[in-house]
Coordinates of C-alpha atoms in Angstrom, one line a residue:
M1 CA 109.3 108.1 59.2
S2 CA 107.1 105.7 57.2
E3 CA 109.2 102.9 59.1
K4 CA 108.3 104.5 62.3
I5 CA 104.2 104.5 61.3
A6 CA 104.5 101.1 60.5
K7 CA 105.8 100.3 63.6
L8 CA 103.5 101.6 65.6
F9 CA 100.6 100.1 63.8
K10 CA 102.5 97.0 64.2
L11 CA 102.7 97.5 68.0
I12 CA 98.9 98.7 68.5
E13 CA 97.8 95.6 66.2
E14 CA 99.9 93.1 68.4
E15 CA 98.5 95.2 71.7
L16 CA 95.1 94.7 70.6
E17 CA 95.8 90.7 70.1
L18 CA 97.2 90.2 73.4
Y19 CA 94.2 92.4 75.0
Q20 CA 92.0 89.7 73.2
D21 CA 94.1 86.7 74.6
L22 CA 94.2 88.2 77.9
Y23 CA 90.5 88.9 77.8
F24 CA 89.5 84.8 76.6
N25 CA 92.3 83.7 79.5
E26 CA 90.5 85.7 82.1
F27 CA 86.8 84.4 80.7
D28 CA 88.6 80.8 81.3
K29 CA 90.0 81.7 84.6
G30 CA 86.3 82.8 85.9
C31 CA 84.9 79.0 84.4
L32 CA 87.6 77.0 86.0
L33 CA 87.2 78.8 89.4
F34 CA 83.5 78.1 89.1
C35 CA 84.2 74.4 88.4
H36 CA 86.7 74.3 90.9
R37 CA 89.7 73.5 89.0
L38 CA 92.1 75.6 91.1
E39 CA 95.3 73.9 89.1
S40 CA 93.8 74.9 85.9
F41 CA 93.0 78.2 87.3
N42 CA 96.6 78.6 88.3
E43 CA 97.9 77.7 85.5
R44 CA 95.6 80.4 83.6
N45 CA 96.9 82.8 86.1
E46 CA 100.4 82.3 84.9
I47 CA 99.4 83.0 81.1
S48 CA 97.8 86.2 82.4
R49 CA 100.6 87.2 84.0
K50 CA 102.7 86.3 80.9
I51 CA 100.3 88.5 78.9
I52 CA 100.4 91.3 80.6
N53 CA 104.2 91.5 80.8
A54 CA 104.2 91.3 77.0
L55 CA 101.6 93.8 76.9
D56 CA 103.9 96.0 79.2
V57 CA 106.6 95.9 76.7
K58 CA 104.3 96.7 73.8
I59 CA 103.1 99.6 75.5
K60 CA 106.7 101.0 76.3
E61 CA 107.6 100.7 72.6
K62 CA 104.9 102.5 72.0
R63 CA 105.7 105.1 73.7
A64 CA 109.4 104.9 73.0
I65 CA 108.2 106.0 69.5
V66 CA 105.9 108.5 70.4
D67 CA 108.6 110.1 72.4
E68 CA 110.7 110.2 69.2
F69 CA 107.8 112.1 67.5
A70 CA 107.9 114.5 70.1
K71 CA 111.2 115.6 70.0
E72 CA 111.5 115.6 65.9
F73 CA 108.2 117.8 66.3
D74 CA 109.3 119.7 69.2
D75 CA 105.6 118.6 71.1
P76 CA 105.8 116.9 74.4
D77 CA 102.3 116.6 74.3
I78 CA 102.0 114.6 70.9
N79 CA 100.1 111.6 70.7
I80 CA 99.3 109.0 68.3
E81 CA 96.3 110.9 66.3
K82 CA 98.7 113.8 66.1
I83 CA 101.4 112.0 64.8
L84 CA 99.3 110.4 62.1
K85 CA 97.5 113.7 61.0
R86 CA 101.0 115.4 60.7
V87 CA 102.7 112.6 58.5
A88 CA 100.1 109.9 57.3
E89 CA 96.7 111.3 57.0
K90 CA 95.6 108.2 54.9
R91 CA 96.0 106.0 58.1
V92 CA 93.9 108.2 60.5
E93 CA 90.8 106.3 60.2
E94 CA 92.8 102.7 60.2
Y95 CA 93.8 104.1 63.7
Y96 CA 90.5 105.0 64.7
R97 CA 89.3 101.1 63.8
L98 CA 92.0 99.8 66.2
R99 CA 91.4 102.4 68.5
H100 CA 87.7 101.4 68.5
N101 CA 88.4 97.9 69.1
L102 CA 91.2 98.5 71.6
E103 CA 88.3 100.3 73.8
S104 CA 85.7 97.4 73.2
I105 CA 88.2 94.8 74.4
L106 CA 88.9 97.1 77.6
K107 CA 85.4 97.2 78.3
A108 CA 84.6 93.8 77.9
L109 CA 87.6 93.0 80.3
S110 CA 86.4 95.4 82.7
S111 CA 83.2 93.8 83.1
L112 CA 84.6 90.3 83.8

């Protein structure tokens, strides 16, 4: 069980890093478009596509782990926070910090 929790945290951290990469890449795309550098803009578009695909993989892996816990605990409505409160209480604050950082970068992305 602790291995699954560790994997879950690793995925969340990787997801956060990918969202940060996406944010900076999207910002760069805006600058390139403003400067009429369309070839470079198109290259950045391809990078964004690859980042989004990698995010999709991480999110699916995270969902698979949560689904495993849902089966173990016979709770179809379980989420990461509930899992941690049941089996890794000491890591809840760490999760809240990561979740806050994810929310912040997603807000920043939505404002571009």
